[in-house]
Short mmCIF file of C-alpha atoms and ligand atoms in Angstrom, two decimals:
data_model
loop_
_atom_site.label_atom_id
_atom_site.label_comp_id
_atom_site.label_asym_id
_atom_site.label_seq_id
_atom_site.Cartn_x
_atom_site.Cartn_y
_atom_site.Cartn_z
CA MET A 7 86.15 156.29 53.01
CA THR A 8 87.40 154.28 50.09
CA HIS A 9 85.18 152.28 47.78
CA ILE A 10 86.10 148.63 47.34
CA THR A 11 84.78 145.65 45.39
CA VAL A 12 85.79 142.28 46.77
CA ASN A 13 84.73 138.77 45.96
CA VAL A 14 84.52 136.68 49.12
CA ASP A 15 83.77 132.97 48.90
CA GLY A 16 82.13 133.47 45.54
CA THR A 17 79.95 136.48 46.42
CA THR A 18 80.88 139.96 45.23
CA TYR A 19 80.56 142.79 47.77
CA GLU A 20 80.81 146.53 47.24
CA ASP A 21 81.49 148.69 50.27
CA ASP A 22 82.84 152.00 51.48
CA VAL A 23 85.47 151.33 54.10
CA GLU A 24 87.92 153.29 56.22
CA PRO A 25 91.44 152.76 54.85
CA ARG A 26 92.62 151.52 58.24
CA LEU A 27 90.09 148.65 58.30
CA LEU A 28 91.91 145.32 58.36
CA LEU A 29 90.70 142.62 55.97
CA ALA A 30 90.13 140.36 59.00
CA HIS A 31 87.81 142.94 60.56
CA TYR A 32 86.04 143.50 57.25
CA LEU A 33 85.33 139.77 56.94
CA ARG A 34 84.20 139.38 60.53
CA ASP A 35 82.46 142.61 61.42
CA ARG A 36 81.13 143.80 58.07
CA LEU A 37 80.37 140.53 56.31
CA GLY A 38 79.70 138.47 59.43
CA LEU A 39 82.13 135.77 58.31
CA THR A 40 83.37 134.93 61.78
CA GLY A 41 84.89 131.64 60.62
CA THR A 42 88.14 133.60 60.28
CA PRO A 43 89.36 134.35 63.82
CA ILE A 44 91.97 136.85 65.03
CA GLY A 45 94.49 135.46 67.49
CA CYS A 46 97.22 138.04 67.92
CA ASP A 47 98.40 141.62 67.39
CA THR A 48 101.78 140.75 65.95
CA SER A 49 101.03 138.84 62.71
CA ASN A 50 102.53 135.70 64.25
CA CYS A 51 99.70 133.26 64.96
CA GLY A 52 98.20 132.64 61.51
CA ALA A 53 94.68 132.03 62.86
CA CYS A 54 93.39 134.66 60.43
CA THR A 55 94.88 133.05 57.30
CA VAL A 56 92.73 133.29 54.15
CA GLU A 57 93.46 133.01 50.45
CA LEU A 58 93.91 136.25 48.59
CA ASP A 59 93.89 135.71 44.83
CA GLY A 60 94.78 132.08 45.41
CA ALA A 61 97.71 132.48 47.82
CA SER A 62 97.62 132.29 51.61
CA ALA A 63 97.75 135.62 53.45
CA LYS A 64 97.27 136.71 57.05
CA SER A 65 94.07 138.74 56.85
CA CYS A 66 95.08 140.73 59.94
CA SER A 67 98.07 142.02 57.99
CA VAL A 68 96.22 143.16 54.88
CA LEU A 69 94.07 146.27 54.65
CA ALA A 70 90.59 145.78 53.23
CA VAL A 71 91.46 148.45 50.64
CA GLN A 72 94.40 146.31 49.50
CA ALA A 73 91.93 143.53 48.68
CA ASP A 74 89.99 145.81 46.33
CA GLY A 75 89.37 143.91 43.10
CA CYS A 76 90.65 140.65 44.58
CA ALA A 77 89.11 137.26 45.34
CA VAL A 78 89.19 136.12 48.96
CA THR A 79 88.53 132.55 50.06
CA THR A 80 87.88 131.91 53.73
CA VAL A 81 87.45 128.59 55.47
CA GLN A 82 83.70 129.13 55.10
CA GLY A 83 84.01 129.01 51.33
CA LEU A 84 85.53 125.54 51.13
CA ALA A 85 82.63 123.14 51.67
CA ARG A 86 80.33 122.56 48.68
CA ASN A 87 76.62 122.01 49.49
CA GLY A 88 77.49 121.16 53.06
CA GLU A 89 80.08 118.59 51.96
CA LEU A 90 83.46 119.10 53.67
CA THR A 91 86.64 118.97 51.60
CA ALA A 92 89.02 116.03 52.06
CA LEU A 93 91.34 118.27 54.09
CA GLN A 94 88.55 119.41 56.41
CA ARG A 95 87.40 115.82 56.85
CA ALA A 96 90.96 114.76 57.67
CA PHE A 97 91.18 117.34 60.49
CA HIS A 98 87.98 115.85 61.88
CA GLU A 99 89.00 112.22 61.49
CA GLN A 100 92.61 112.60 62.68
CA HIS A 101 91.61 114.75 65.68
CA GLY A 102 93.57 117.68 64.26
CA LEU A 103 91.95 120.12 66.67
CA GLN A 104 90.91 120.60 70.26
CA CYS A 105 89.55 124.10 70.86
CA GLY A 106 89.56 124.74 67.11
CA TYR A 107 90.72 128.34 67.25
CA CYS A 108 93.75 127.74 65.03
CA THR A 109 91.95 125.34 62.67
CA PRO A 110 90.70 127.74 59.96
CA GLY A 111 94.22 129.13 59.57
CA MET A 112 95.78 125.68 59.63
CA ILE A 113 93.44 124.51 56.90
CA MET A 114 94.07 127.53 54.70
CA ALA A 115 97.85 127.21 55.13
CA ALA A 116 97.73 123.46 54.48
CA ARG A 117 95.71 124.01 51.29
CA ASP A 118 98.47 126.26 50.09
CA LEU A 119 101.05 123.54 50.70
CA LEU A 120 99.05 120.76 49.05
CA ARG A 121 98.48 122.85 45.94
CA GLU A 122 102.23 123.23 45.41
CA ASN A 123 103.29 119.90 46.83
CA PRO A 124 100.52 117.26 46.78
CA HIS A 125 102.64 114.62 48.58
CA PRO A 126 104.64 116.40 51.27
CA THR A 127 106.86 114.78 53.86
CA SER A 128 105.95 115.39 57.48
CA ASP A 129 108.85 117.86 57.70
CA GLU A 130 107.52 119.74 54.73
CA VAL A 131 104.11 119.92 56.41
CA ARG A 132 105.69 121.30 59.59
CA HIS A 133 107.58 123.94 57.62
CA ALA A 134 104.54 124.94 55.61
CA LEU A 135 102.64 125.48 58.87
CA GLU A 136 105.42 127.42 60.60
CA GLY A 137 103.35 130.60 60.48
CA ASN A 138 100.44 128.98 62.33
CA LEU A 139 100.44 128.50 66.08
CA CYS A 140 98.33 125.98 67.98
CA ARG A 141 98.05 126.15 71.75
CA CYS A 142 96.26 122.83 72.20
CA THR A 143 97.28 119.91 70.05
CA GLY A 144 101.06 119.82 70.09
CA TYR A 145 100.77 119.79 66.27
CA GLN A 146 101.12 116.01 65.96
CA ASN A 147 97.56 115.36 64.80
CA ILE A 148 97.52 118.46 62.64
CA VAL A 149 100.49 117.10 60.69
CA ARG A 150 98.80 113.70 60.57
CA ALA A 151 95.61 115.28 59.19
CA VAL A 152 97.46 117.05 56.39
CA LEU A 153 99.33 113.87 55.48
CA ALA A 154 96.08 111.91 55.52
CA ALA A 155 94.47 114.47 53.23
CA SER A 156 97.37 113.98 50.82
CA GLY A 157 96.57 110.29 50.68
CA GLN A 158 99.30 109.20 53.10
CA GLN A 159 96.98 107.36 55.43
CA ASP A 160 99.37 106.14 58.10
CA GLY A 161 100.28 109.73 58.76
CA SER A 162 103.98 109.03 59.05
CA GLY A 163 104.98 110.27 55.60
CA PRO A 164 108.12 109.57 53.59
CA ALA A 165 111.55 109.78 55.19
CA ASP A 166 112.49 113.13 56.67
CA ARG A 167 114.81 115.46 54.87
CA THR A 168 118.32 116.01 56.18
CA ARG A 169 119.07 118.82 58.57
CA ASP A 170 121.75 121.37 57.97
CA ALA A 171 124.51 122.14 60.46
CA SER A 172 122.37 124.43 62.64
CA GLY A 173 119.70 121.75 62.99
CA GLN A 174 117.47 123.95 60.89
CA GLN A 175 115.67 122.32 58.02
CA VAL A 176 115.73 123.77 54.60
CA THR A 177 112.40 123.05 52.95
CA GLU A 178 112.51 125.38 50.03
CA GLU A 179 115.93 124.00 49.26
CA VAL A 180 118.24 126.13 47.17
CA THR A 181 121.69 124.77 46.48
CA ALA A 182 124.68 125.92 44.50
CA MET B 12 94.43 146.44 67.74
CA ILE B 13 92.82 148.71 65.18
CA PRO B 14 95.39 150.86 63.35
CA PRO B 15 95.27 154.65 63.78
CA ALA B 16 93.31 156.52 61.08
CA PHE B 17 95.14 157.60 57.93
CA GLU B 18 94.43 158.75 54.40
CA TYR B 19 95.06 156.23 51.63
CA ALA B 20 96.33 156.66 48.10
CA ARG B 21 97.03 154.07 45.44
CA PRO B 22 99.15 155.73 42.75
CA GLU B 23 99.53 154.04 39.38
CA THR B 24 102.95 155.34 38.42
CA VAL B 25 106.28 155.91 40.15
CA GLU B 26 106.04 159.63 39.33
CA GLU B 27 102.62 159.94 40.94
CA ALA B 28 103.84 158.07 44.04
CA VAL B 29 106.87 160.35 44.37
CA ARG B 30 104.71 163.45 43.96
CA LEU B 31 102.33 162.27 46.72
CA LEU B 32 105.28 161.52 49.01
CA ALA B 33 106.89 164.91 48.32
CA GLU B 34 103.63 166.76 49.06
CA ALA B 35 103.14 164.92 52.35
CA GLY B 36 106.65 165.59 53.64
CA ASP B 37 107.46 163.45 56.68
CA GLU B 38 103.83 162.46 57.23
CA ALA B 39 103.54 159.74 54.58
CA LYS B 40 104.48 156.06 54.62
CA VAL B 41 104.99 153.83 51.63
CA LEU B 42 103.02 150.57 51.75
CA ALA B 43 104.48 147.65 49.78
CA GLY B 44 103.69 144.15 51.10
CA GLY B 45 102.66 145.57 54.47
CA GLN B 46 104.23 142.69 56.40
CA SER B 47 106.30 145.06 58.51
CA LEU B 48 104.15 148.18 58.27
CA LEU B 49 100.81 146.54 59.16
CA PRO B 50 102.13 145.03 62.42
CA LEU B 51 103.58 148.46 63.30
CA LEU B 52 100.24 150.13 62.62
CA ARG B 53 98.33 147.50 64.59
CA LEU B 54 100.63 147.97 67.57
CA ARG B 55 100.28 151.74 67.12
CA LEU B 56 104.00 152.22 66.72
CA ALA B 57 103.54 154.23 63.51
CA PHE B 58 101.17 157.14 62.89
CA PRO B 59 101.32 158.15 59.22
CA GLU B 60 98.83 160.74 57.96
CA LEU B 61 98.97 159.24 54.50
CA VAL B 62 99.67 155.68 53.39
CA VAL B 63 100.86 155.48 49.79
CA ASP B 64 100.12 151.96 48.52
CA VAL B 65 102.65 151.27 45.76
CA GLY B 66 101.63 147.62 45.51
CA ARG B 67 100.00 147.92 42.11
CA ILE B 68 102.43 150.15 40.26
CA PRO B 69 103.25 148.19 37.09
CA GLY B 70 106.87 147.43 36.24
CA LEU B 71 108.22 147.24 39.80
CA ARG B 72 107.80 143.51 40.07
CA GLY B 73 109.86 140.74 38.51
CA VAL B 74 113.46 139.92 37.64
CA ARG B 75 115.47 140.65 34.50
CA GLU B 76 119.07 140.49 33.29
CA ASP B 77 121.13 143.49 32.33
CA GLY B 78 124.46 142.09 31.11
CA ASP B 79 126.36 140.85 34.18
CA THR B 80 123.77 142.28 36.53
CA LEU B 81 120.49 140.91 37.83
CA VAL B 82 117.79 143.54 38.24
CA ILE B 83 115.06 142.75 40.75
CA GLY B 84 111.99 144.96 40.99
CA ALA B 85 111.44 146.33 44.51
CA LEU B 86 107.93 144.87 44.66
CA THR B 87 109.02 141.31 43.84
CA THR B 88 107.67 139.20 46.69
CA HIS B 89 109.76 136.85 48.81
CA HIS B 90 107.74 133.99 47.33
CA GLU B 91 108.66 135.07 43.79
CA VAL B 92 112.35 135.62 44.64
CA ILE B 93 112.67 132.08 46.01
CA ARG B 94 111.22 130.55 42.84
CA ASP B 95 112.72 132.84 40.22
CA PRO B 96 115.00 130.88 37.86
CA LEU B 97 117.30 133.87 37.23
CA VAL B 98 117.74 134.52 40.96
CA ARG B 99 118.40 130.85 41.61
CA ARG B 100 120.97 130.70 38.82
CA HIS B 101 122.84 133.95 39.41
CA ALA B 102 122.16 134.94 43.03
CA GLY B 103 121.38 131.67 44.79
CA LEU B 104 122.38 133.23 48.12
CA LEU B 105 119.41 135.59 47.90
CA ALA B 106 116.98 132.75 47.14
CA ALA B 107 118.35 130.60 49.95
CA ALA B 108 118.22 133.40 52.54
CA THR B 109 114.75 134.50 51.45
CA ALA B 110 113.47 130.95 52.04
CA THR B 111 114.31 131.45 55.74
CA VAL B 112 112.26 134.66 56.06
CA ALA B 113 109.06 134.40 58.12
CA ASP B 114 106.48 131.87 56.88
CA PRO B 115 104.73 131.10 53.57
CA ALA B 116 101.80 133.51 54.08
CA VAL B 117 104.13 136.41 54.95
CA ARG B 118 106.39 135.51 52.02
CA HIS B 119 103.43 135.71 49.63
CA ARG B 120 103.03 139.41 50.40
CA GLY B 121 106.34 140.72 51.78
CA THR B 122 108.66 142.25 49.19
CA LEU B 123 112.42 142.44 48.72
CA GLY B 124 112.24 146.22 48.45
CA GLY B 125 110.22 146.48 51.65
CA SER B 126 112.71 144.32 53.55
CA LEU B 127 115.59 146.56 52.46
CA ALA B 128 113.80 149.91 52.89
CA HIS B 129 112.73 148.82 56.37
CA ALA B 130 116.48 148.56 57.21
CA ASP B 131 115.99 146.26 60.17
CA PRO B 132 119.44 144.83 61.07
CA ALA B 133 117.64 141.64 62.22
CA GLY B 134 116.14 141.22 58.74
CA ASP B 135 117.88 138.57 56.68
CA LEU B 136 118.03 140.28 53.32
CA PRO B 137 119.99 143.48 54.07
CA ALA B 138 123.14 141.49 54.96
CA VAL B 139 122.64 139.32 51.88
CA VAL B 140 122.40 142.26 49.48
CA LEU B 141 125.44 143.77 51.22
CA ALA B 142 127.42 140.54 50.72
CA LEU B 143 126.32 140.43 47.08
CA ASP B 144 127.72 143.99 46.59
CA GLY B 145 124.26 145.04 45.42
CA GLU B 146 123.07 148.50 44.47
CA LEU B 147 119.71 150.07 45.19
CA VAL B 148 117.94 152.36 42.76
CA ALA B 149 115.69 155.07 44.20
CA ALA B 150 113.28 157.38 42.39
CA GLY B 151 112.66 160.85 43.80
CA PRO B 152 111.46 164.29 42.68
CA GLU B 153 114.87 164.96 41.11
CA GLY B 154 114.94 161.69 39.19
CA ARG B 155 116.73 158.43 39.88
CA ARG B 156 119.89 157.67 41.81
CA THR B 157 121.81 154.51 42.58
CA VAL B 158 123.07 153.84 46.09
CA PRO B 159 125.56 151.05 46.84
CA ALA B 160 124.35 148.68 49.57
CA ARG B 161 127.35 149.75 51.66
CA GLU B 162 125.87 153.25 51.88
CA PHE B 163 122.19 152.34 51.95
CA PHE B 164 121.86 151.11 55.53
CA VAL B 165 122.46 154.20 57.66
CA ASP B 166 121.28 153.29 61.14
CA TYR B 167 118.72 151.17 62.99
CA LEU B 168 115.56 151.12 60.82
CA GLN B 169 117.02 153.95 58.79
CA SER B 170 117.98 153.74 55.15
CA ALA B 171 119.52 156.34 52.86
CA LEU B 172 116.10 156.92 51.26
CA SER B 173 114.61 160.35 51.91
CA PRO B 174 110.87 160.49 52.72
CA ASP B 175 110.02 161.46 49.13
CA GLU B 176 111.99 158.63 47.55
CA LEU B 177 110.76 155.25 46.41
CA LEU B 178 113.04 152.23 46.15
CA ILE B 179 112.34 150.86 42.68
CA GLU B 180 114.91 148.19 41.96
CA ILE B 181 117.78 146.19 43.37
CA ARG B 182 120.77 145.44 41.16
CA VAL B 183 123.13 142.60 42.07
CA PRO B 184 126.19 141.49 40.10
CA LYS B 185 125.74 137.90 38.96
CA ALA B 186 127.60 135.64 41.37
CA ASP B 187 128.07 132.79 38.87
CA GLY B 188 130.61 130.26 40.07
CA TRP B 189 130.56 131.51 43.68
CA GLY B 190 129.61 129.04 46.39
CA PHE B 191 127.13 130.42 48.91
CA HIS B 192 125.34 129.74 52.14
CA TYR B 193 123.09 131.63 54.56
CA GLU B 194 123.43 130.40 58.13
CA LYS B 195 120.62 131.67 60.35
CA PHE B 196 120.52 131.06 64.06
CA HIS B 197 117.08 131.46 65.59
CA ARG B 198 115.23 129.87 68.45
CA VAL B 199 111.94 128.82 66.90
CA ALA B 200 110.49 128.48 63.42
CA GLN B 201 109.28 131.76 61.90
CA SER B 202 111.37 133.86 64.29
CA TRP B 203 113.97 136.45 63.39
CA ALA B 204 117.69 135.75 63.34
CA ILE B 205 119.55 136.15 66.63
CA VAL B 206 122.56 136.29 64.31
CA GLY B 207 122.77 135.38 60.63
CA VAL B 208 125.76 135.00 58.32
CA ALA B 209 125.65 135.32 54.53
CA ALA B 210 128.73 133.84 52.86
CA LEU B 211 129.91 133.92 49.26
CA VAL B 212 133.09 132.11 48.30
CA ARG B 213 135.09 131.92 45.07
CA ARG B 214 137.53 129.04 44.91
CA GLU B 215 140.65 128.55 42.82
CA ASP B 216 142.82 125.43 42.92
CA GLY B 217 141.13 124.08 46.04
CA ARG B 218 141.71 127.30 47.99
CA ILE B 219 139.44 130.18 48.81
CA ALA B 220 140.47 132.95 46.41
CA GLU B 221 137.94 135.48 47.67
CA ALA B 222 135.23 135.51 50.33
CA ARG B 223 132.45 137.94 51.20
CA VAL B 224 130.67 137.70 54.51
CA GLY B 225 127.56 139.70 55.50
CA LEU B 226 126.37 139.77 59.11
CA THR B 227 122.73 139.98 60.25
CA ASN B 228 121.94 141.51 63.64
CA MET B 229 125.51 142.31 64.69
CA GLY B 230 124.92 146.06 65.05
CA ALA B 231 122.50 148.83 64.14
CA THR B 232 123.00 148.04 60.45
CA PRO B 233 123.95 144.93 58.50
CA LEU B 234 127.75 144.64 58.35
CA ARG B 235 130.53 143.02 56.37
CA ALA B 236 132.99 140.90 58.37
CA SER B 237 135.93 142.60 56.69
CA ALA B 238 138.71 141.18 58.88
CA ALA B 239 137.46 137.63 58.35
CA GLU B 240 137.06 138.24 54.61
CA THR B 241 140.71 139.31 54.30
CA ALA B 242 141.94 136.41 56.44
CA LEU B 243 139.91 133.89 54.41
CA ALA B 244 141.84 134.56 51.19
CA GLY B 245 144.11 131.59 50.60
CA ALA B 246 142.42 129.31 53.16
CA ASP B 247 142.67 125.72 51.95
CA GLY B 248 140.78 123.69 54.56
CA PRO B 249 138.71 123.66 57.73
CA ASP B 250 141.50 124.78 60.10
CA PRO B 251 142.50 127.92 58.22
CA VAL B 252 138.81 128.74 57.76
CA ARG B 253 138.23 128.44 61.50
CA ARG B 254 141.20 130.72 62.25
CA ALA B 255 139.97 133.30 59.75
CA ALA B 256 136.39 133.12 61.07
CA SER B 257 137.64 133.92 64.58
CA GLY B 258 137.86 137.53 63.42
CA ALA B 259 134.22 137.67 62.26
CA ALA B 260 133.01 139.86 65.14
CA GLU B 261 135.82 142.43 64.82
CA GLY B 262 134.46 145.94 64.41
CA THR B 263 130.85 144.90 65.14
CA ARG B 264 128.65 146.35 67.90
CA PRO B 265 126.00 143.71 68.61
CA GLY B 266 123.10 144.64 70.86
CA GLN B 267 121.65 143.15 73.99
CA ASP B 268 118.11 141.78 74.10
CA ALA B 269 116.07 138.99 75.63
CA SER B 270 117.61 136.44 73.23
CA ALA B 271 121.31 137.18 73.54
CA SER B 272 124.07 139.26 75.11
CA PRO B 273 126.61 141.08 72.92
CA GLU B 274 129.27 138.50 73.90
CA TYR B 275 127.04 135.62 72.89
CA ARG B 276 126.27 137.30 69.57
CA ALA B 277 130.02 137.75 68.93
CA HIS B 278 130.50 134.05 69.65
CA LEU B 279 127.68 133.18 67.26
CA ALA B 280 129.15 135.38 64.53
CA ARG B 281 132.44 133.46 64.70
CA VAL B 282 130.86 130.01 64.79
CA LEU B 283 128.25 130.73 62.12
CA THR B 284 130.84 132.36 59.84
CA GLU B 285 132.94 129.22 60.04
CA ARG B 286 129.93 127.04 59.21
CA ALA B 287 128.65 129.30 56.45
CA VAL B 288 132.04 129.61 54.75
CA LEU B 289 132.83 125.91 54.99
CA THR B 290 129.45 125.07 53.45
CA ALA B 291 129.79 127.74 50.77
CA ALA B 292 133.29 126.49 49.91
CA GLY B 293 132.18 122.87 49.84
CA MET B 294 134.70 122.08 52.60
CA GLY B 295 132.11 121.38 55.31
C1 FAD C 305 105.46 137.03 61.47
C2 FAD C 305 106.54 137.72 60.69
C3 FAD C 305 107.81 137.16 60.69
C4 FAD C 305 108.84 137.77 59.98
N1 FAD C 305 110.09 137.18 59.98
C5 FAD C 305 111.08 137.73 59.25
C6 FAD C 305 112.37 137.13 59.20
O1 FAD C 305 112.63 136.07 59.79
N2 FAD C 305 113.35 137.74 58.46
C7 FAD C 305 113.11 138.89 57.77
O2 FAD C 305 114.02 139.38 57.11
N3 FAD C 305 111.90 139.48 57.77
C8 FAD C 305 110.88 138.93 58.50
N4 FAD C 305 109.64 139.54 58.50
C9 FAD C 305 109.45 140.80 57.76
C10 FAD C 305 109.06 140.55 56.30
O3 FAD C 305 110.20 140.08 55.59
C11 FAD C 305 108.54 141.81 55.61
O4 FAD C 305 107.96 141.38 54.40
C12 FAD C 305 109.56 142.85 55.22
O5 FAD C 305 110.35 143.24 56.31
C13 FAD C 305 108.89 144.13 54.72
O6 FAD C 305 108.48 143.99 53.41
P1 FAD C 305 107.05 144.55 52.96
O7 FAD C 305 107.02 144.53 51.50
O8 FAD C 305 106.03 143.77 53.67
O9 FAD C 305 107.16 146.06 53.45
P2 FAD C 305 106.10 147.03 54.15
O10 FAD C 305 105.65 146.47 55.43
O11 FAD C 305 105.07 147.43 53.16
O12 FAD C 305 107.06 148.26 54.41
C14 FAD C 305 108.12 148.20 55.35
C15 FAD C 305 108.81 149.56 55.43
O13 FAD C 305 109.54 149.84 54.24
C16 FAD C 305 108.99 150.98 53.56
N5 FAD C 305 108.96 150.62 52.14
C17 FAD C 305 108.46 149.46 51.63
N6 FAD C 305 108.66 149.42 50.30
C18 FAD C 305 109.29 150.56 49.96
C19 FAD C 305 109.77 151.09 48.73
N7 FAD C 305 109.65 150.40 47.57
N8 FAD C 305 110.36 152.32 48.73
C20 FAD C 305 110.47 153.01 49.90
N9 FAD C 305 110.06 152.55 51.09
C21 FAD C 305 109.47 151.34 51.13
C22 FAD C 305 107.65 151.22 54.20
O14 FAD C 305 107.30 152.58 54.17
C23 FAD C 305 107.85 150.73 55.61
O15 FAD C 305 108.47 151.70 56.38
C24 FAD C 305 108.60 138.96 59.25
C25 FAD C 305 107.32 139.52 59.24
C26 FAD C 305 106.29 138.91 59.95
C27 FAD C 305 104.94 139.52 59.91
S1 FES C 306 95.63 137.27 63.91
FE1 FES C 306 97.54 136.40 64.40
S2 FES C 306 98.50 136.37 62.46
FE2 FES C 306 96.63 137.30 62.03
S1 FES C 307 93.21 123.49 68.58
FE1 FES C 307 93.26 125.02 70.08
S2 FES C 307 94.72 126.41 69.26
FE2 FES C 307 94.89 124.74 67.94
#
């Protein structure tokens, strides 16, 4: 057992945990914060995305012991006094979900994007969410929700960036 | 799945980490960003007795200059590499290729050192560090040693590091004035390269004076396309570049998997080398 101190959604917890315990399991099974789901075994789906010291991380791919001394924000820590954030409201209003399984991860990943880039293009939104899979929506309304939350109400966003020769887009563009 | 049980240690110095690794022999695994190791543990493809978490050792993170060389700490995350002004100025190829790795959440935690130590030929950064003529600095019980990238990647998922060694920094000569491009061919966002090509080009009088081409996923290790590199010297336009790139798969041994046959990979290496070099040379 290893002793850890973690702040989750503003509350500090102290616990003895097995080193192999995943942060996702710690949140869900130990703290009862089941708002963070687990969708895969391969670190691909992003459903489990949380913020670890202010940056998005897949909580299934972090050991609870690695979060010792850190601050974790889950989707359950976003609303204040029952009041949803603008991004959460946008998912609701733009129909950015169907079953909702991917939604916590989508919201945490989108928060990350909007912090760095408050007015993204729709391509930038798609790239920022590339680590998050949705089996229901076809992504269209998810992208629309993120754009709406950034104040781009029509959901179409500014003109798309150019593609490079492979058809692959370069969001975090680095040029000579 | 739940990972197998293991002991956990979080050393605070390189020396302490190396001592723990040496005591554990083959039974220990270094944990850096965990973005390759955690999936392996969850799928129960790795069974270490001890996990040595080096993530908080001070001094192994960040980028500095040492004359004509850029020194990147092994624990520098992908996210930090992409944004680092020194990397962007002197090793833009590394920043550009790192931006294609995985997704933002994985890039927040995954490290350059971890990507290289993992020695996956499908990883994007081994071929890039090879093309940059980088060197890797390891710390072990006998002290430090420097291994050229050409000797670092030994076999599939096998680096020149011994089990009691820690990769501490990556040194790359500044590539000021070189054009660059990383051309990655993959099927869907966030997926690994089926083939990738890292190109660096130095031009003189409108011709390619020198070219370096690293290949991702064209064998058990990252490779240099030596025949194409030689043929590219003197190329002064798209046709000569295409002819030179036709030798890009020479000496490679690409594998077969669900995404591609060896023949298809060889074809991709030629086409992507042409594209990468033309873009790097500003001829595209
Ligand atoms: C969904 C997903 C998609 C991905 N897509 C890509 C991709 O497209 N391209 C790509 O290149 N990578 C990809 N990756 C891998 C990612 O880049 C990892 O971050 C990287 O391979 C490993 O870095 P790490 O710091 O997370 O290493 P860890 O997982 O901590 O370690 C990996 C291995 O290296 C060893 N190791 C780590 N650091 C050191 C050190 N300093 N000294 C000695 N040994 C060390 C460990 O013991 C372990 O064996 C992907 C990962 C995921 C989860
Ligand atoms: S559960 Fe799928 S990425 Fe974490
Ligand atoms: S809404 Fe069902 S997985 Fe996205």
